[in-house]
Structures are given as structure tokens and as C-alpha cells.
Amino acid sequence: MVEKKPIVTDTKTPLTENVEKRFIETMPCTYILSVLAATNAELVTYPLDLTKTRLQIQGELAKAQEVKARYRGMLATAFGVVKEEGALKLWYGMSSVITRHMIYSGVRVCTYDYLRTTFGHDNLTVWKSALFGVLSGCFAQWLANPADLVKVQMQMEGKRRLMGEPPRVLSSHQAFVDIYRRGGIVGLWQGSVPSVQRAALVNLGDLTSYDMAKRFLIHKMEMEEGPLAHMLASFVAGFVAAVVATPADVVKSRVMNQPTDERGRQVSVHIKFNINSQFFQLFFKPEALSMRVLWIVLRKL
């Protein structure tokens, strides 16, 4: 009888390295799925994003003309866009948004996944998750800043024309070319500082609060891990992310909407407010904040 020799395995080489990954587990697939998922979500939530931007900038436009702001709430702003510009204008600028997600969403998710698998291992604590989210979000947002800049300017184009100002943006391609012609490469990163700050705050508030809220619901409230817990945690994360990121979001929108001269320099950047009386009016308007909460929650669901 022939004695079978024991199979000797190399303990220095992890067994996972010999297992071939499926395409769905690879980074290219993760990138593609992230872009497609974000784009589909944006098709539904983009009118909220456009209305939010109009709300954030309407006070600045009214002050420039020394008149009272025409639109006050989110519903009046949205219905005003439909009535005066047409329903399809609620989706004006979607081409720049798709371009942005091709950079931001894919890079953010892939960078976070790389950091999580490389440095997080099996013990991914809350602070590590928040740190990786902030780093990946900031890096992705900095790369996508040119597309974000074009998006904000396209969202305000309809309002500019109603105010009698000359057209500034005809298409996303024309906007990219015009910004580059005026300010060069540096001009494409106009408003990148508040934009990156916003991305850091959104990811910090979103990831941390979502994980903590979900753990609380499951372990403390004894709720089953399912769609309900996911939805409630998403509401909490959306509210926290909106609160902490709204100031930087307002500054980002106003800076990106500022006109530039022939050399690409901003003509006027005056974001001044009284810290005692105007802080919450400028940054935490209930209608603008509620729009942002709704936008984030819908995107997470």
C-alpha cells in the first residue's frame, strides 16, 4: 500500500493570492459601477441640486442689483424655474455633472476601497473609515473641480439671462474652453479650496455618522439589519453631512459663480457677513439646508 505524502503549503504566501479575482471584484469594475450608480442617482436628484445652488446664490444676485431677493423657499424657486425657463431647465448642466461623476465618483470609491483594503485590513474602526473617506473625497474632488466649476456656472445661466445679463455658458464644452482661455490651467481650479473643504466635511460627517447611527440602531435599539435600518441611518448621515458642509458649499457656489476678466482673474469676491447676526441666515437657511438633506438622503438610498 502506497503511503500518501502530506501536502505542504507555503505558509509565507497567503492563500488569497492564488485565488483569481472575478471581474466584478476588480478595480475597473468598481470604477464603472460607481460612475453608473452616481449618474443614475444624479438624474433623479439633479433638480434638487440646481435649486439648492439657486438658493445659495440668490441673495448675492439680489444684493448686486440692490433689490429684494425674488425667491424665498425651495418650492417657489423650483416652480419659478419651471414657469420662467421651462421644466427641462431643471436638468440644465447634466453633461457637466456626468463628466464630474466620471472623475469624482469613480476615483473616490476606488481610492477609499484601496485605502480600506491596504491599511484597514479586517479591523476597520470608525476613525479609520472617516480618515479614508476624507482623504479619498478630497483627492477626488480636487481632480473633478473643473467639471464642478462648469456645473455651477451652467446652473446659474438661466437666472443670468432672466436678469438681462449676456450669455456666459452655451454648453459644457464651450465653458471648459472659455475658462481655460481666460485663466489657463489655474482657472479651471477656481474655487477648489472651499470645494475640497466641502468634500472633506461631507465625507467626514457622512461616513462617521452613518456608521455610528447604524450601529446604534442595530446594537442598542435591537433593530434588524435591513432596509429600514439603512434608511434611518441614511437620514441621520444626510442631516449631519448637510449641517457640517453647508458653509463650505455656499462659499464654493459663490466663488465658482464669480465673473472673471480677460486674464481669468475674479472681478469681485466679496463673501462678507456679520458673524453674530448673519451667519445662520447665510449658511443655514432652512430651505437650502432641507434641500441638501433631501439631496444627500436620496443619493444614499
C-alpha atoms as a printed R data frame, in Angstrom:
    type eleno elety resid chain resno       x      y       z
1   ATOM     1    CA   MET     A     1   0.000  0.000   0.000
2   ATOM     2    CA   VAL     A     2   1.420  3.323  -1.100
3   ATOM     3    CA   GLU     A     3   1.680  5.881   1.643
4   ATOM     4    CA   LYS     A     4   0.285  9.301   0.694
5   ATOM     5    CA   LYS     A     5   2.600 12.195   1.267
6   ATOM     6    CA   PRO     A     6   1.144 15.130   3.177
7   ATOM     7    CA   ILE     A     7   0.503 18.236   1.100
8   ATOM     8    CA   VAL     A     8   2.849 21.006   2.175
9   ATOM     9    CA   THR     A     9   1.667 24.574   1.684
10  ATOM    10    CA   ASP     A    10   3.786 27.662   1.752
11  ATOM    11    CA   THR     A    11   2.773 29.467   4.911
12  ATOM    12    CA   LYS     A    12   4.526 32.623   3.806
13  ATOM    13    CA   THR     A    13   2.230 33.129   0.827
14  ATOM    14    CA   PRO     A    14  -1.407 33.991   1.625
15  ATOM    15    CA   LEU     A    15  -3.899 31.614   0.040
16  ATOM    16    CA   THR     A    16  -5.910 34.582  -1.257
17  ATOM    17    CA   GLU     A    17  -3.146 35.456  -3.691
18  ATOM    18    CA   ASN     A    18  -3.672 32.171  -5.561
19  ATOM    19    CA   VAL     A    19  -7.396 32.794  -5.995
20  ATOM    20    CA   GLU     A    20  -8.169 34.642  -9.201
21  ATOM    21    CA   LYS     A    21 -10.495 37.585  -8.674
22  ATOM    22    CA   ARG     A    22 -13.737 37.832 -10.571
23  ATOM    23    CA   PHE     A    23 -14.176 40.889 -12.801
24  ATOM    24    CA   ILE     A    24 -16.869 42.262 -10.504
25  ATOM    25    CA   GLU     A    25 -14.302 42.388  -7.683
26  ATOM    26    CA   THR     A    26 -11.667 44.256  -9.701
27  ATOM    27    CA   MET     A    27 -10.989 47.991  -9.523
28  ATOM    28    CA   PRO     A    28 -12.046 48.736 -13.151
29  ATOM    29    CA   CYS     A    29 -15.443 47.176 -12.476
30  ATOM    30    CA   THR     A    30 -15.754 49.098  -9.212
31  ATOM    31    CA   TYR     A    31 -14.926 52.300 -11.065
32  ATOM    32    CA   ILE     A    32 -17.510 51.669 -13.801
33  ATOM    33    CA   LEU     A    33 -20.280 50.682 -11.381
34  ATOM    34    CA   SER     A    34 -19.571 53.712  -9.157
35  ATOM    35    CA   VAL     A    35 -19.856 56.111 -12.092
36  ATOM    36    CA   LEU     A    36 -23.053 54.470 -13.388
37  ATOM    37    CA   ALA     A    37 -24.686 54.401  -9.955
38  ATOM    38    CA   ALA     A    38 -23.816 58.037  -9.212
39  ATOM    39    CA   THR     A    39 -25.006 59.184 -12.639
40  ATOM    40    CA   ASN     A    40 -28.346 57.387 -12.296
41  ATOM    41    CA   ALA     A    41 -28.832 58.891  -8.840
42  ATOM    42    CA   GLU     A    42 -27.977 62.339 -10.189
43  ATOM    43    CA   LEU     A    43 -30.640 62.066 -12.897
44  ATOM    44    CA   VAL     A    44 -33.236 61.925 -10.119
45  ATOM    45    CA   THR     A    45 -31.715 64.391  -7.654
46  ATOM    46    CA   TYR     A    46 -30.205 66.968 -10.035
47  ATOM    47    CA   PRO     A    47 -33.235 69.333  -9.902
48  ATOM    48    CA   LEU     A    48 -32.720 69.486  -6.131
49  ATOM    49    CA   ASP     A    49 -29.055 70.319  -6.644
50  ATOM    50    CA   LEU     A    50 -29.867 73.076  -9.145
51  ATOM    51    CA   THR     A    51 -32.500 74.546  -6.824
52  ATOM    52    CA   LYS     A    52 -30.036 74.418  -3.931
53  ATOM    53    CA   THR     A    53 -27.449 76.349  -5.924
54  ATOM    54    CA   ARG     A    54 -30.022 78.988  -6.920
55  ATOM    55    CA   LEU     A    55 -30.992 79.388  -3.254
56  ATOM    56    CA   GLN     A    56 -27.366 79.779  -2.193
57  ATOM    57    CA   ILE     A    57 -26.635 82.496  -4.757
58  ATOM    58    CA   GLN     A    58 -29.940 84.370  -4.977
59  ATOM    59    CA   GLY     A    59 -29.041 86.649  -2.049
60  ATOM    60    CA   GLU     A    60 -25.776 87.636  -3.705
61  ATOM    61    CA   LEU     A    61 -27.511 88.392  -7.026
62  ATOM    62    CA   ALA     A    62 -30.191 90.469  -5.320
63  ATOM    63    CA   LYS     A    63 -27.574 92.425  -3.383
64  ATOM    64    CA   ALA     A    64 -25.664 93.171  -6.591
65  ATOM    65    CA   GLN     A    65 -28.816 94.700  -8.110
66  ATOM    66    CA   GLU     A    66 -29.815 96.326  -4.813
67  ATOM    67    CA   VAL     A    67 -33.221 94.631  -4.876
68  ATOM    68    CA   LYS     A    68 -35.023 92.182  -2.651
69  ATOM    69    CA   ALA     A    69 -34.500 88.504  -3.418
70  ATOM    70    CA   ARG     A    70 -37.410 87.264  -5.525
71  ATOM    71    CA   TYR     A    71 -37.451 83.629  -4.468
72  ATOM    72    CA   ARG     A    72 -37.589 82.676  -0.822
73  ATOM    73    CA   GLY     A    73 -38.212 78.962  -0.487
74  ATOM    74    CA   MET     A    74 -37.187 75.838  -2.332
75  ATOM    75    CA   LEU     A    75 -40.621 75.152  -3.841
76  ATOM    76    CA   ALA     A    76 -41.010 78.728  -5.074
77  ATOM    77    CA   THR     A    77 -37.533 78.576  -6.575
78  ATOM    78    CA   ALA     A    78 -38.163 75.253  -8.322
79  ATOM    79    CA   PHE     A    79 -41.587 76.300  -9.650
80  ATOM    80    CA   GLY     A    80 -40.103 79.624 -10.725
81  ATOM    81    CA   VAL     A    81 -37.505 77.843 -12.832
82  ATOM    82    CA   VAL     A    82 -40.212 75.706 -14.466
83  ATOM    83    CA   LYS     A    83 -42.508 78.684 -15.108
84  ATOM    84    CA   GLU     A    84 -39.949 81.165 -16.443
85  ATOM    85    CA   GLU     A    85 -37.330 78.894 -18.027
86  ATOM    86    CA   GLY     A    86 -39.096 75.607 -18.713
87  ATOM    87    CA   ALA     A    87 -39.211 72.236 -16.960
88  ATOM    88    CA   LEU     A    88 -36.178 70.879 -18.825
89  ATOM    89    CA   LYS     A    89 -34.042 73.682 -17.357
90  ATOM    90    CA   LEU     A    90 -34.149 71.815 -14.055
91  ATOM    91    CA   TRP     A    91 -31.732 69.390 -15.721
92  ATOM    92    CA   TYR     A    92 -29.629 72.067 -17.459
93  ATOM    93    CA   GLY     A    93 -25.971 71.244 -16.949
94  ATOM    94    CA   MET     A    94 -26.319 67.456 -16.693
95  ATOM    95    CA   SER     A    95 -23.481 66.974 -19.191
96  ATOM    96    CA   SER     A    96 -21.016 68.604 -16.803
97  ATOM    97    CA   VAL     A    97 -22.405 66.513 -13.940
98  ATOM    98    CA   ILE     A    98 -21.801 63.285 -15.865
99  ATOM    99    CA   THR     A    99 -18.247 64.463 -16.565
100 ATOM   100    CA   ARG     A   100 -17.800 65.232 -12.870
101 ATOM   101    CA   HIS     A   101 -19.008 61.795 -11.782
102 ATOM   102    CA   MET     A   102 -16.731 60.097 -14.294
103 ATOM   103    CA   ILE     A   103 -13.912 61.590 -12.232
104 ATOM   104    CA   TYR     A   104 -15.213 62.172  -8.717
105 ATOM   105    CA   SER     A   105 -17.355 59.111  -8.015
106 ATOM   106    CA   GLY     A   106 -15.036 56.580  -9.617
107 ATOM   107    CA   VAL     A   107 -11.865 57.980  -8.064
108 ATOM   108    CA   ARG     A   108 -13.475 58.443  -4.642
109 ATOM   109    CA   VAL     A   109 -14.821 54.908  -4.351
110 ATOM   110    CA   CYS     A   110 -11.720 53.233  -5.787
111 ATOM   111    CA   THR     A   111  -9.374 55.288  -3.597
112 ATOM   112    CA   TYR     A   112 -11.439 54.535  -0.492
113 ATOM   113    CA   ASP     A   113 -11.551 50.826  -1.351
114 ATOM   114    CA   TYR     A   114  -7.778 50.774  -1.884
115 ATOM   115    CA   LEU     A   115  -7.090 52.503   1.433
116 ATOM   116    CA   ARG     A   116  -9.564 50.252   3.247
117 ATOM   117    CA   THR     A   117  -8.119 47.004   1.909
118 ATOM   118    CA   THR     A   118  -4.483 48.091   2.182
119 ATOM   119    CA   PHE     A   119  -4.414 49.792   5.574
120 ATOM   120    CA   GLY     A   120  -7.726 48.875   7.191
121 ATOM   121    CA   HIS     A   121  -7.474 45.080   6.921
122 ATOM   122    CA   ASP     A   122 -10.230 43.308   8.843
123 ATOM   123    CA   ASN     A   123 -10.264 45.798  11.724
124 ATOM   124    CA   LEU     A   124 -11.726 48.962  10.183
125 ATOM   125    CA   THR     A   125 -12.530 51.311  13.056
126 ATOM   126    CA   VAL     A   126 -14.741 54.383  12.788
127 ATOM   127    CA   TRP     A   127 -11.850 56.834  12.798
128 ATOM   128    CA   LYS     A   128 -10.056 54.899  10.067
129 ATOM   129    CA   SER     A   129 -13.203 54.830   7.961
130 ATOM   130    CA   ALA     A   130 -13.654 58.581   8.435
131 ATOM   131    CA   LEU     A   131  -9.995 59.297   7.651
132 ATOM   132    CA   PHE     A   132 -10.021 57.181   4.497
133 ATOM   133    CA   GLY     A   133 -13.281 58.808   3.419
134 ATOM   134    CA   VAL     A   134 -11.889 62.316   3.905
135 ATOM   135    CA   LEU     A   135  -8.676 61.548   2.021
136 ATOM   136    CA   SER     A   136 -10.427 59.853  -0.895
137 ATOM   137    CA   GLY     A   137 -13.130 62.534  -1.073
138 ATOM   138    CA   CYS     A   138 -10.657 65.417  -1.063
139 ATOM   139    CA   PHE     A   139  -8.456 63.818  -3.707
140 ATOM   140    CA   ALA     A   140 -11.406 63.012  -5.979
141 ATOM   141    CA   GLN     A   141 -12.985 66.450  -5.566
142 ATOM   142    CA   TRP     A   142  -9.730 68.229  -6.393
143 ATOM   143    CA   LEU     A   143  -9.450 66.249  -9.626
144 ATOM   144    CA   ALA     A   144 -13.097 66.931 -10.509
145 ATOM   145    CA   ASN     A   145 -13.042 70.655  -9.692
146 ATOM   146    CA   PRO     A   146 -13.086 71.827 -13.364
147 ATOM   147    CA   ALA     A   147 -16.310 69.898 -14.024
148 ATOM   148    CA   ASP     A   148 -17.813 71.189 -10.764
149 ATOM   149    CA   LEU     A   149 -16.932 74.752 -11.772
150 ATOM   150    CA   VAL     A   150 -18.711 74.368 -15.112
151 ATOM   151    CA   LYS     A   151 -21.710 72.775 -13.372
152 ATOM   152    CA   VAL     A   152 -22.245 75.738 -11.028
153 ATOM   153    CA   GLN     A   153 -21.954 78.257 -13.866
154 ATOM   154    CA   MET     A   154 -24.415 76.303 -16.025
155 ATOM   155    CA   GLN     A   155 -26.882 76.074 -13.145
156 ATOM   156    CA   MET     A   156 -26.916 79.875 -12.829
157 ATOM   157    CA   GLU     A   157 -27.053 80.601 -16.576
158 ATOM   158    CA   GLY     A   158 -30.841 80.691 -16.835
159 ATOM   159    CA   LYS     A   159 -31.070 83.159 -13.940
160 ATOM   160    CA   ARG     A   160 -28.419 85.396 -15.509
161 ATOM   161    CA   ARG     A   161 -30.323 85.619 -18.775
162 ATOM   162    CA   LEU     A   162 -33.589 86.480 -16.991
163 ATOM   163    CA   MET     A   163 -31.722 89.323 -15.287
164 ATOM   164    CA   GLY     A   164 -30.718 90.708 -18.687
165 ATOM   165    CA   GLU     A   165 -27.069 89.727 -18.481
166 ATOM   166    CA   PRO     A   166 -25.243 88.441 -21.593
167 ATOM   167    CA   PRO     A   167 -24.944 84.652 -22.046
168 ATOM   168    CA   ARG     A   168 -21.885 83.194 -20.368
169 ATOM   169    CA   VAL     A   169 -22.293 79.458 -20.935
170 ATOM   170    CA   LEU     A   170 -23.710 77.864 -24.086
171 ATOM   171    CA   SER     A   171 -22.529 74.302 -23.468
172 ATOM   172    CA   SER     A   172 -20.226 72.431 -21.122
173 ATOM   173    CA   HIS     A   173 -17.544 72.135 -23.810
174 ATOM   174    CA   GLN     A   174 -17.695 75.845 -24.551
175 ATOM   175    CA   ALA     A   175 -17.487 76.614 -20.824
176 ATOM   176    CA   PHE     A   176 -14.369 74.458 -20.390
177 ATOM   177    CA   VAL     A   177 -12.695 76.110 -23.376
178 ATOM   178    CA   ASP     A   178 -13.632 79.631 -22.273
179 ATOM   179    CA   ILE     A   179 -12.423 79.125 -18.690
180 ATOM   180    CA   TYR     A   180  -9.154 77.667 -19.949
181 ATOM   181    CA   ARG     A   181  -8.695 80.510 -22.463
182 ATOM   182    CA   ARG     A   182  -9.184 83.129 -19.779
183 ATOM   183    CA   GLY     A   183  -7.346 81.629 -16.834
184 ATOM   184    CA   GLY     A   184  -5.356 78.695 -18.158
185 ATOM   185    CA   ILE     A   185  -4.967 75.532 -16.086
186 ATOM   186    CA   VAL     A   186  -5.165 77.524 -12.841
187 ATOM   187    CA   GLY     A   187  -8.522 78.982 -13.879
188 ATOM   188    CA   LEU     A   188 -10.056 75.509 -14.041
189 ATOM   189    CA   TRP     A   189  -9.383 75.101 -10.321
190 ATOM   190    CA   GLN     A   190 -11.183 78.301  -9.306
191 ATOM   191    CA   GLY     A   191 -12.943 77.662  -6.003
192 ATOM   192    CA   SER     A   192 -11.008 74.470  -5.353
193 ATOM   193    CA   VAL     A   193 -10.192 75.371  -1.736
194 ATOM   194    CA   PRO     A   194 -13.801 75.595  -0.459
195 ATOM   195    CA   SER     A   195 -14.700 72.741  -2.809
196 ATOM   196    CA   VAL     A   196 -12.143 70.403  -1.227
197 ATOM   197    CA   GLN     A   197 -13.126 71.599   2.253
198 ATOM   198    CA   ARG     A   198 -16.736 70.776   1.457
199 ATOM   199    CA   ALA     A   199 -15.758 67.292   0.248
200 ATOM   200    CA   ALA     A   200 -13.804 66.674   3.461
201 ATOM   201    CA   LEU     A   201 -16.711 67.765   5.661
202 ATOM   202    CA   VAL     A   202 -19.281 65.794   3.652
203 ATOM   203    CA   ASN     A   203 -17.289 62.577   3.808
204 ATOM   204    CA   LEU     A   204 -16.398 63.066   7.460
205 ATOM   205    CA   GLY     A   205 -19.973 63.748   8.526
206 ATOM   206    CA   ASP     A   206 -21.500 61.222   6.165
207 ATOM   207    CA   LEU     A   207 -19.346 58.156   6.773
208 ATOM   208    CA   THR     A   208 -18.865 58.637  10.506
209 ATOM   209    CA   SER     A   209 -22.477 59.462  11.363
210 ATOM   210    CA   TYR     A   210 -23.865 56.728   9.114
211 ATOM   211    CA   ASP     A   211 -21.726 54.033  10.714
212 ATOM   212    CA   MET     A   212 -22.451 55.231  14.253
213 ATOM   213    CA   ALA     A   213 -26.187 55.587  13.601
214 ATOM   214    CA   LYS     A   214 -26.417 52.123  12.062
215 ATOM   215    CA   ARG     A   215 -24.510 50.543  14.964
216 ATOM   216    CA   PHE     A   216 -26.781 52.324  17.459
217 ATOM   217    CA   LEU     A   217 -29.952 51.152  15.726
218 ATOM   218    CA   ILE     A   218 -28.782 47.536  15.483
219 ATOM   219    CA   HIS     A   219 -27.000 47.058  18.820
220 ATOM   220    CA   LYS     A   220 -28.821 49.496  21.120
221 ATOM   221    CA   MET     A   221 -32.295 49.607  19.595
222 ATOM   222    CA   GLU     A   222 -32.124 45.889  18.660
223 ATOM   223    CA   MET     A   223 -33.266 46.624  15.119
224 ATOM   224    CA   GLU     A   224 -32.643 44.044  12.430
225 ATOM   225    CA   GLU     A   225 -30.021 44.906   9.853
226 ATOM   226    CA   GLY     A   226 -32.087 45.610   6.761
227 ATOM   227    CA   PRO     A   227 -33.594 48.335   4.572
228 ATOM   228    CA   LEU     A   228 -35.258 50.153   7.493
229 ATOM   229    CA   ALA     A   229 -32.033 50.479   9.485
230 ATOM   230    CA   HIS     A   230 -30.201 51.524   6.332
231 ATOM   231    CA   MET     A   231 -32.825 54.179   5.551
232 ATOM   232    CA   LEU     A   232 -32.871 55.650   9.079
233 ATOM   233    CA   ALA     A   233 -29.068 55.734   9.217
234 ATOM   234    CA   SER     A   234 -29.080 57.444   5.810
235 ATOM   235    CA   PHE     A   235 -31.390 60.181   7.112
236 ATOM   236    CA   VAL     A   236 -29.085 60.775  10.080
237 ATOM   237    CA   ALA     A   237 -25.998 60.813   7.852
238 ATOM   238    CA   GLY     A   238 -27.654 63.142   5.350
239 ATOM   239    CA   PHE     A   239 -28.635 65.630   8.042
240 ATOM   240    CA   VAL     A   240 -25.201 65.638   9.699
241 ATOM   241    CA   ALA     A   241 -23.356 65.919   6.377
242 ATOM   242    CA   ALA     A   242 -25.617 68.769   5.274
243 ATOM   243    CA   VAL     A   243 -25.141 70.718   8.504
244 ATOM   244    CA   VAL     A   244 -21.363 70.462   8.622
245 ATOM   245    CA   ALA     A   245 -20.824 71.002   4.865
246 ATOM   246    CA   THR     A   246 -23.331 73.769   4.077
247 ATOM   247    CA   PRO     A   247 -20.998 76.716   4.937
248 ATOM   248    CA   ALA     A   248 -18.266 75.454   2.604
249 ATOM   249    CA   ASP     A   249 -20.903 74.585  -0.006
250 ATOM   250    CA   VAL     A   250 -22.275 78.138  -0.014
251 ATOM   251    CA   VAL     A   251 -18.782 79.647  -0.308
252 ATOM   252    CA   LYS     A   252 -17.902 77.178  -3.090
253 ATOM   253    CA   SER     A   253 -21.012 78.044  -5.120
254 ATOM   254    CA   ARG     A   254 -20.491 81.789  -4.776
255 ATOM   255    CA   VAL     A   255 -16.795 81.689  -5.595
256 ATOM   256    CA   MET     A   256 -17.346 79.473  -8.629
257 ATOM   257    CA   ASN     A   257 -20.112 81.773  -9.885
258 ATOM   258    CA   GLN     A   258 -17.939 84.904  -9.706
259 ATOM   259    CA   PRO     A   259 -17.202 86.530 -13.079
260 ATOM   260    CA   THR     A   260 -13.619 86.779 -14.330
261 ATOM   261    CA   ASP     A   261 -11.778 89.285 -16.512
262 ATOM   262    CA   GLU     A   262  -9.928 88.520 -19.740
263 ATOM   263    CA   ARG     A   263  -6.961 87.159 -17.757
264 ATOM   264    CA   GLY     A   264  -9.108 84.784 -15.727
265 ATOM   265    CA   ARG     A   265  -8.905 86.818 -12.527
266 ATOM   266    CA   GLN     A   266 -12.041 87.094 -10.422
267 ATOM   267    CA   VAL     A   267 -13.629 90.526 -10.741
268 ATOM   268    CA   SER     A   268 -15.128 90.549  -7.262
269 ATOM   269    CA   VAL     A   269 -15.133 88.053  -4.460
270 ATOM   270    CA   HIS     A   270 -16.966 89.565  -1.503
271 ATOM   271    CA   ILE     A   271 -18.328 86.951   0.858
272 ATOM   272    CA   LYS     A   272 -18.585 89.126   3.940
273 ATOM   273    CA   PHE     A   273 -21.075 88.645   6.756
274 ATOM   274    CA   ASN     A   274 -21.615 89.622  10.348
275 ATOM   275    CA   ILE     A   275 -20.674 86.617  12.479
276 ATOM   276    CA   ASN     A   276 -23.301 87.490  15.086
277 ATOM   277    CA   SER     A   277 -26.384 88.298  13.007
278 ATOM   278    CA   GLN     A   278 -25.894 86.821   9.540
279 ATOM   279    CA   PHE     A   279 -24.044 83.525   9.983
280 ATOM   280    CA   PHE     A   280 -27.103 81.278  10.241
281 ATOM   281    CA   GLN     A   281 -29.042 83.349   7.683
282 ATOM   282    CA   LEU     A   282 -26.279 82.996   5.118
283 ATOM   283    CA   PHE     A   283 -25.135 79.439   5.689
284 ATOM   284    CA   PHE     A   284 -28.003 77.627   7.401
285 ATOM   285    CA   LYS     A   285 -31.160 78.812   5.626
286 ATOM   286    CA   PRO     A   286 -33.826 76.201   6.423
287 ATOM   287    CA   GLU     A   287 -34.866 75.858   2.785
288 ATOM   288    CA   ALA     A   288 -31.307 75.449   1.484
289 ATOM   289    CA   LEU     A   289 -30.423 73.068   4.310
290 ATOM   290    CA   SER     A   290 -33.533 70.959   3.749
291 ATOM   291    CA   MET     A   291 -32.719 70.759   0.038
292 ATOM   292    CA   ARG     A   292 -29.252 69.495   0.836
293 ATOM   293    CA   VAL     A   293 -30.506 66.922   3.354
294 ATOM   294    CA   LEU     A   294 -33.044 65.605   0.841
295 ATOM   295    CA   TRP     A   295 -30.426 65.511  -1.910
296 ATOM   296    CA   ILE     A   296 -27.912 63.528   0.168
297 ATOM   297    CA   VAL     A   297 -30.506 61.108   1.556
298 ATOM   298    CA   LEU     A   298 -31.943 60.297  -1.879
299 ATOM   299    CA   ARG     A   299 -28.475 59.697  -3.275
300 ATOM   300    CA   LYS     A   300 -27.621 57.312  -0.417
301 ATOM   301    CA   LEU     A   301 -30.845 55.347  -0.837
